[in-house]
Short mmCIF file of C-alpha atoms and ligand atoms in Angstrom, two decimals:
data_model
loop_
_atom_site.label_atom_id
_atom_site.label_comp_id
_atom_site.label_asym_id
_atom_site.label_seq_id
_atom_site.Cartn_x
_atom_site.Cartn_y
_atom_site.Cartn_z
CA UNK J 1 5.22 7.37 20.26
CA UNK J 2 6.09 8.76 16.85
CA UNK J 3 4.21 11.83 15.31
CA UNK J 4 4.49 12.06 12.15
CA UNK J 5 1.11 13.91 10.70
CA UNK J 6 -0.58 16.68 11.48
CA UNK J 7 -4.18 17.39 9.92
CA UNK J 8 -4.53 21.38 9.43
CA UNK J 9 -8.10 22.39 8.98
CA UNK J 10 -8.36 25.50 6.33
CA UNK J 11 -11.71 25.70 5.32
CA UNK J 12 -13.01 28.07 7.34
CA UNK J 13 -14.44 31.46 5.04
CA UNK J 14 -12.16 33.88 7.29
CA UNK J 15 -14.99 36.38 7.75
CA UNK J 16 -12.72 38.13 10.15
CA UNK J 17 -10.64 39.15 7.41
CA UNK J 18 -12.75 40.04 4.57
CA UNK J 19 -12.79 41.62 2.15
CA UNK J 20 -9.03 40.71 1.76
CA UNK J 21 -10.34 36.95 2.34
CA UNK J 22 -12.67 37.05 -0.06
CA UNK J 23 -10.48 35.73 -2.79
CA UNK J 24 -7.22 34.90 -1.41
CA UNK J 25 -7.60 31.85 1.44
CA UNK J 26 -6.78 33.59 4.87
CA UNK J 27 -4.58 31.11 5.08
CA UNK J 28 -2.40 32.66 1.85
CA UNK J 29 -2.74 36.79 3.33
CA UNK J 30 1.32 37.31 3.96
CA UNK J 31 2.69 38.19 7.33
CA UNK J 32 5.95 40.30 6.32
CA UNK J 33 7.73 37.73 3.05
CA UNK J 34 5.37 34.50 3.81
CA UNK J 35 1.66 33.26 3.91
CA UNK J 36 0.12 32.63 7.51
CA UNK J 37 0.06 29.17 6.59
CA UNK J 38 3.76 28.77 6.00
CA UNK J 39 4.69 29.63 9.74
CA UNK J 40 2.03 26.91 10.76
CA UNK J 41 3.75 24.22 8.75
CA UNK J 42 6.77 25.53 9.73
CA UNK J 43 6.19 24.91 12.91
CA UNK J 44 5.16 21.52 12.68
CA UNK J 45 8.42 20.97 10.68
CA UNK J 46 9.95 21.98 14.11
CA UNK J 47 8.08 19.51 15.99
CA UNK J 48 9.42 16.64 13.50
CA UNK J 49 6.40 16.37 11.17
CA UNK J 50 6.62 15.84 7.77
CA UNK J 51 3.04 15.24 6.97
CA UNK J 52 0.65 17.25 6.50
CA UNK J 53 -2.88 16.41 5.54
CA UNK J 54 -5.09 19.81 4.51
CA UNK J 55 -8.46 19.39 5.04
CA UNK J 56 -9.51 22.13 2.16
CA UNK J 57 -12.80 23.05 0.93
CA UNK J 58 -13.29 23.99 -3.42
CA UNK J 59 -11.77 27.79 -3.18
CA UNK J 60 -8.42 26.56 -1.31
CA UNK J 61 -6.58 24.62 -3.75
CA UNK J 62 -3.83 27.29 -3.57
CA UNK J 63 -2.91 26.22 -0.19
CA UNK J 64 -2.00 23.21 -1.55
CA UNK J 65 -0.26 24.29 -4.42
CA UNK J 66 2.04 26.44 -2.28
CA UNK J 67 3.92 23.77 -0.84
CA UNK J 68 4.32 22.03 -4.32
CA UNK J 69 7.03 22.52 -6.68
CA UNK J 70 7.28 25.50 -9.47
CA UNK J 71 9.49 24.02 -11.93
CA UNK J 72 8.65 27.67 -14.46
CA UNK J 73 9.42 29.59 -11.78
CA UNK J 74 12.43 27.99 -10.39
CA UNK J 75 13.80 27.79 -14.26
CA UNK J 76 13.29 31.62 -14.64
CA UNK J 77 14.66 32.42 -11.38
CA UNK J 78 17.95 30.18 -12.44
CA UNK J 79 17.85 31.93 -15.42
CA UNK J 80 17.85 35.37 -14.11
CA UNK J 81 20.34 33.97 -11.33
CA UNK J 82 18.17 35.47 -8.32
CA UNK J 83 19.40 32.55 -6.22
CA UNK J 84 17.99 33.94 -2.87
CA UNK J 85 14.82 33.54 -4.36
CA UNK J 86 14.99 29.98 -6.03
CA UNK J 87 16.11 28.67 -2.47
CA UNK J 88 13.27 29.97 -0.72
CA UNK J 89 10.95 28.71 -3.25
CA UNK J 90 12.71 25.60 -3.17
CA UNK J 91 12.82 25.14 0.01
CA UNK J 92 9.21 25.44 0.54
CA UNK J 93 8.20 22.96 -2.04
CA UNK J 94 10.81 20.59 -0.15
CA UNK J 95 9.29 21.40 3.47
CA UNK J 96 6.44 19.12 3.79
CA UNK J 97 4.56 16.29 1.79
CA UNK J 98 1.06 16.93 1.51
CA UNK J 99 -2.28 15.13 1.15
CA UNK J 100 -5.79 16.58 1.71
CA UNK J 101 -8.93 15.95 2.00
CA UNK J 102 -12.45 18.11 1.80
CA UNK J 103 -14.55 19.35 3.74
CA UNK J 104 -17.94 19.55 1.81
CA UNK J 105 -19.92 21.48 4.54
CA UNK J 106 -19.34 23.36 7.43
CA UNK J 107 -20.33 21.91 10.45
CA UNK J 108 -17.45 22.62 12.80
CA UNK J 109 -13.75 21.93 13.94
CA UNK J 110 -14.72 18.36 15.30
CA UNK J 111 -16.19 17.69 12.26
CA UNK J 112 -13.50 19.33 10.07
CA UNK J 113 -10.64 16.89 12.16
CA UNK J 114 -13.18 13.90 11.15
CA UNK J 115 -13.02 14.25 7.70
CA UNK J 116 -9.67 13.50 7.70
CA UNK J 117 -9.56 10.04 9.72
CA UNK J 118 -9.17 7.77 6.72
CA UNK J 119 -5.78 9.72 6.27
CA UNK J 120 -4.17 8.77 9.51
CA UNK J 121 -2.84 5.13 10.45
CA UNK J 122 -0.86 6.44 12.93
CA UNK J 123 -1.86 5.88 16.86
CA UNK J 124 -1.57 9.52 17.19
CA UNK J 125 -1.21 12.25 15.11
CA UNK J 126 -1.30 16.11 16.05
CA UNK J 127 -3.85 19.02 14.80
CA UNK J 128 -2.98 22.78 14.25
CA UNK J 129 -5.97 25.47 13.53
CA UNK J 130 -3.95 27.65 11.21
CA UNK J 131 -5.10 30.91 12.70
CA UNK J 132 -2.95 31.00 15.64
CA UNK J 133 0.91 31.05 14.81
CA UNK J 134 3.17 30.41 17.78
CA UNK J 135 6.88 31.83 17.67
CA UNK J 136 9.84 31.60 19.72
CA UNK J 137 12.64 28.84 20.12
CA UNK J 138 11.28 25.22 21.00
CA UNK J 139 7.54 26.85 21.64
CA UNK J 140 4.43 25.97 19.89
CA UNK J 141 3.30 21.86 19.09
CA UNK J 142 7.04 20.59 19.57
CA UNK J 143 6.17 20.93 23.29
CA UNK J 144 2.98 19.07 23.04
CA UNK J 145 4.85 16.07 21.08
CA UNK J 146 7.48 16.16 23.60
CA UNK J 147 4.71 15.96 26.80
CA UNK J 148 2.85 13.39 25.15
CA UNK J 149 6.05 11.14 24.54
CA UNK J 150 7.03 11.37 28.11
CA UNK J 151 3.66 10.64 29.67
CA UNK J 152 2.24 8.56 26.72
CA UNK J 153 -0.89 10.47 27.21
CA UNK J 154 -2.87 13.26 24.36
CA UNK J 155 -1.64 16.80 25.39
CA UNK J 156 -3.14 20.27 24.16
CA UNK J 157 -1.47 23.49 23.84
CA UNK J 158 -2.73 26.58 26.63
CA UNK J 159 -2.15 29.84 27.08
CA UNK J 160 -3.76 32.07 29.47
CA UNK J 161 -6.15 35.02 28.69
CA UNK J 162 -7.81 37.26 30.76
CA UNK J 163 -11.29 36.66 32.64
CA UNK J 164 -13.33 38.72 29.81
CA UNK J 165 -12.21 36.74 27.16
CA UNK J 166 -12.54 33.27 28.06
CA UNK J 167 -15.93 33.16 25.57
CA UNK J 168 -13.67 33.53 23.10
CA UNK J 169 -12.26 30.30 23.26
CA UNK J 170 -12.65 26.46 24.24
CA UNK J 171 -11.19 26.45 28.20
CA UNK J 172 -9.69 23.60 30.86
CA UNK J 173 -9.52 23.33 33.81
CA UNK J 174 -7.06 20.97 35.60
CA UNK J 175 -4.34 20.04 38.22
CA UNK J 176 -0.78 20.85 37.51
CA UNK J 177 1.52 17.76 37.43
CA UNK J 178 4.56 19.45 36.06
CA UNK J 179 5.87 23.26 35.51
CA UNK J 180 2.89 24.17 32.66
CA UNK J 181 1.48 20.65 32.60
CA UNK J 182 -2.01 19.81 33.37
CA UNK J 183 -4.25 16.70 33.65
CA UNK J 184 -7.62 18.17 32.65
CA UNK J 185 -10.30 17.75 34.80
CA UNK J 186 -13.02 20.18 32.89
CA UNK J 187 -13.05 21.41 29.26
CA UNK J 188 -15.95 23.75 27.82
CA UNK J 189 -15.74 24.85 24.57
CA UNK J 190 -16.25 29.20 24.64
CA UNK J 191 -18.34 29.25 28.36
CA UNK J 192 -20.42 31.87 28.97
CA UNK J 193 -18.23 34.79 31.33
CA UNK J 194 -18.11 34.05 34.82
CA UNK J 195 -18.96 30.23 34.48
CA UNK J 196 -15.14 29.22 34.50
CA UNK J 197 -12.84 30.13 37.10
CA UNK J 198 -9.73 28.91 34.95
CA UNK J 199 -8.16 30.99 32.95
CA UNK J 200 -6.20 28.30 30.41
CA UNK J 201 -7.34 28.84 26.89
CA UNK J 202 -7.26 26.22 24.20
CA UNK J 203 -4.62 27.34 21.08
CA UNK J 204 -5.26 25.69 17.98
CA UNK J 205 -2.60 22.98 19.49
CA UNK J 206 -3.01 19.40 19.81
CA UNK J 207 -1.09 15.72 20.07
CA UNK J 208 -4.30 13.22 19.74
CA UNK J 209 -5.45 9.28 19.50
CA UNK J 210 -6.42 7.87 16.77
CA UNK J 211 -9.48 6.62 19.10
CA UNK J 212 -10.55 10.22 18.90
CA UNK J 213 -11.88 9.07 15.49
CA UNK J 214 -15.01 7.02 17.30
CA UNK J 215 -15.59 10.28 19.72
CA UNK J 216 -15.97 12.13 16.72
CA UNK J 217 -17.98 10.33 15.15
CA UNK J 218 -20.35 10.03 17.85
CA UNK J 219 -20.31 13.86 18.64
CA UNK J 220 -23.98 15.53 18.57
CA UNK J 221 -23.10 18.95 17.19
CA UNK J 222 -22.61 21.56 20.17
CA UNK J 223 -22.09 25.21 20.55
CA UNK J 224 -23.26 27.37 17.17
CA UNK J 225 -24.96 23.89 16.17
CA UNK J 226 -21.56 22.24 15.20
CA UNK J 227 -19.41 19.46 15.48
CA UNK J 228 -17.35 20.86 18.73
CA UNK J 229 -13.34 19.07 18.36
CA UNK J 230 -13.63 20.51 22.30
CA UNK J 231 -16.86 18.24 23.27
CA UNK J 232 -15.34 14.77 21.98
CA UNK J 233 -12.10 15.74 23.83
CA UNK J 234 -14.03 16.46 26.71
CA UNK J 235 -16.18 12.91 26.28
CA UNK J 236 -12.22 11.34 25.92
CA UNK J 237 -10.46 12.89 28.54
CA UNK J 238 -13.67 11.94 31.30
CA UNK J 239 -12.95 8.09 30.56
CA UNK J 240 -8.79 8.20 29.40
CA UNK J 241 -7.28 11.22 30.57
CA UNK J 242 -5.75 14.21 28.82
CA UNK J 243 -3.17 17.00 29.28
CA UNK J 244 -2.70 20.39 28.66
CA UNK J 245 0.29 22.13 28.29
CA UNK J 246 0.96 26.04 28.62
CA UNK J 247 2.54 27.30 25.53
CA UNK J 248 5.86 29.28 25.90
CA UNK J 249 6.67 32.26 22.91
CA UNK J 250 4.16 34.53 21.52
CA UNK J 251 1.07 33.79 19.56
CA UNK J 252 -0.34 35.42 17.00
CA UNK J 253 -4.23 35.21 16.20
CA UNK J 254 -3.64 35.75 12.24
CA UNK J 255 -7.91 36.49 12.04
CA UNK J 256 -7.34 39.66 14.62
CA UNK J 257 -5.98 42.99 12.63
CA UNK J 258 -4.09 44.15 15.58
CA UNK J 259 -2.19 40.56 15.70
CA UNK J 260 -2.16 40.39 12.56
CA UNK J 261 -0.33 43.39 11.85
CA UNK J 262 1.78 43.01 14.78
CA UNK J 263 3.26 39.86 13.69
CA UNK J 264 3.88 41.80 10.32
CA UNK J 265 5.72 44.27 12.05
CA UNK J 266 7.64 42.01 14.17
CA UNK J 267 8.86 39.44 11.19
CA UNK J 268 9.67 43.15 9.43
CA UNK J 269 11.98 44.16 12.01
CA UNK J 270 13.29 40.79 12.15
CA UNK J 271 14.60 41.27 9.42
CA UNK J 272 17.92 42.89 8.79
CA UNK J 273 17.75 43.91 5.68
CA UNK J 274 14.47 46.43 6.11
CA UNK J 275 15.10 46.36 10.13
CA UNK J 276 16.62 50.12 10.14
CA UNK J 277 14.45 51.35 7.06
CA UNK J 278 11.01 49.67 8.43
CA UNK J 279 12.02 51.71 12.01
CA UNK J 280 12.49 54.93 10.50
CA UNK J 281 8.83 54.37 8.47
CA UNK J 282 7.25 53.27 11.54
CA UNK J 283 8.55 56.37 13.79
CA UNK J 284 7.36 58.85 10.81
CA UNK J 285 4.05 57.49 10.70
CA UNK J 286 3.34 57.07 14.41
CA UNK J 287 4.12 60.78 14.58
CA UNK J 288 0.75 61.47 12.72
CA UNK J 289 -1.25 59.57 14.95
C1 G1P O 1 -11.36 26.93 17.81
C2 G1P O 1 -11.65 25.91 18.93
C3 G1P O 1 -11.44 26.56 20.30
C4 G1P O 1 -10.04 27.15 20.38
C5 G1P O 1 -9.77 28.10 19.20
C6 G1P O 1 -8.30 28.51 19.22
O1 G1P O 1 -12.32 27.94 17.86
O2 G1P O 1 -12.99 25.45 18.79
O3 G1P O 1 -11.62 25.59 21.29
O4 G1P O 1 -9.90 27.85 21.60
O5 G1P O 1 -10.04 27.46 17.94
O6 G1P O 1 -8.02 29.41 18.22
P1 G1P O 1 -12.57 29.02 16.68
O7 G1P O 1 -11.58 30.12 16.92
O8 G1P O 1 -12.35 28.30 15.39
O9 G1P O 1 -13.98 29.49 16.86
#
């Protein structure tokens, strides 16, 4: 099994972040030197993909253009020999190849995945919702591609959240094969509180069929009247069989402002250049507070 595309969904209106989403995709806000949407790519790159197929609505053009070249800007940067610079904007324009697709109405994750199914020849192919950003070595979808390879079976990436939130997200249920690996036995997408006992939370993670196509397809819309990517996996995993796989690292939920600056923070003092600088900031303005 060789994955070699993922389909990234971005054209969602990121109400949780207006008004700064209002113009700029939430896809494009930066998180310390680099847009949300460059740590999602990146980490496919980790998990050996090379494809990436946006499925964009009209405003979000700009996520495409990110990852293409900027021959001005790389000429001026030559020019004014800021070579640190020129390689990073090389090497994002060299990170990926990119097609994409749109989405012409909203009507759901399930649906937003469907558009895309004339892109993908491949028998399976992964999806990443480009909200939640996953960091830490060999964590993220490079575990999913790995489970699905050695059990030749569609995996999705888990983490676990606490009881009051699990109507925040779609949940499974299932038996554990494997240290963190799961054969799904239920999957709801955001249950009402108290109507799940499991505690596994899905995370924007996935290694799927290309038969997941004809499930789409067939999908009545569900929760919020949409197209629910969590009801045709459901519908799959009842006749096939599906796993789930408990993410390792940290993940950031780029839509939440406490994540959001968090991971800001974090990528800050990641960074030796500002590390000591950034610390000294931070401690002066937590004083006030
Ligand atoms: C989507 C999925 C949900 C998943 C979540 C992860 O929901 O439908 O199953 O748990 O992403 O971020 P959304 O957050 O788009 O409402």
């Amino acid at each position: 099994m060789k994955i070699s595309k993922v389909i990234l969904p971005v054209a969602g209106w990121g109400t949780r972040s207006l008004p700064a989403s209002k113009n700029i995709p939430k896809e494009m806000l930066p998180i310390f030197d680099k847009p949300v949407i460059q740590y999602v790519v990146e980490e496919a790159v980790r998990a050996g993909i090379h494809d990436v197929v946006f499925v964009t609505n009209r405003h979000k053009s700009v996520v495409e253009d990110y990852f293409d070249r900027s021959v001005e800007l790389e000429e001026l940067l030559e020019r004014e020999g800021k070579t640190k610079q020129l390689e990073a904007v090389r090497n994002v324009a060299a990170m990926v190849d990119v097609m994409s697709v749109r989405q012409k109405e909203q009507r759901g994750l399930g649906h937003a995945v469907g558009c895309a199914r004339n892109m993908i020849r491949e028998d399976f192919f992964a999806v990443m919702v480009g909200d939640d950003f996953i960091v830490g070595d060999d964590a993220g979808l490079v575990q999913l591609v790995d489970a699905a390879e050695k059990y030749q079976m569609p995996a999705i990436g888990v983490m676990e959240v606490p009881a009051d939130k699990i109507d925040k997200y779609g949940m499974v249920a299932g038996t554990e094969i494997a240290e963190g690996v799961f054969r799904i036995t239920d999957m709801v997408e955001k249950p009402a509180l108290g109507t799940m006992d499991s505690r596994l939370a899905i995370v924007g993670r996935y290694v799927l069929p290309s038969e997941i196509f004809d499930y789409i397809m067939r999908q009545k819309p569900g929760r919020g009247g949409e197209i629910q990517l969590t009801d045709a996996l459901a519908a799959y995993m009842k006749e096939k069989g599906m796993l789930a796989v408990k993410m390792k690292g940290h993940r950031f939920d780029a839509g939440d402002w406490v994540d959001y600056l968090t991971a800001c923070t974090y990528f800050g003092l990641k960074d030796e250049q500002i590390r000591e600088p950034l610390k000294k900031a931070l401690a002066a303005v937590l004083k006030r507070f």
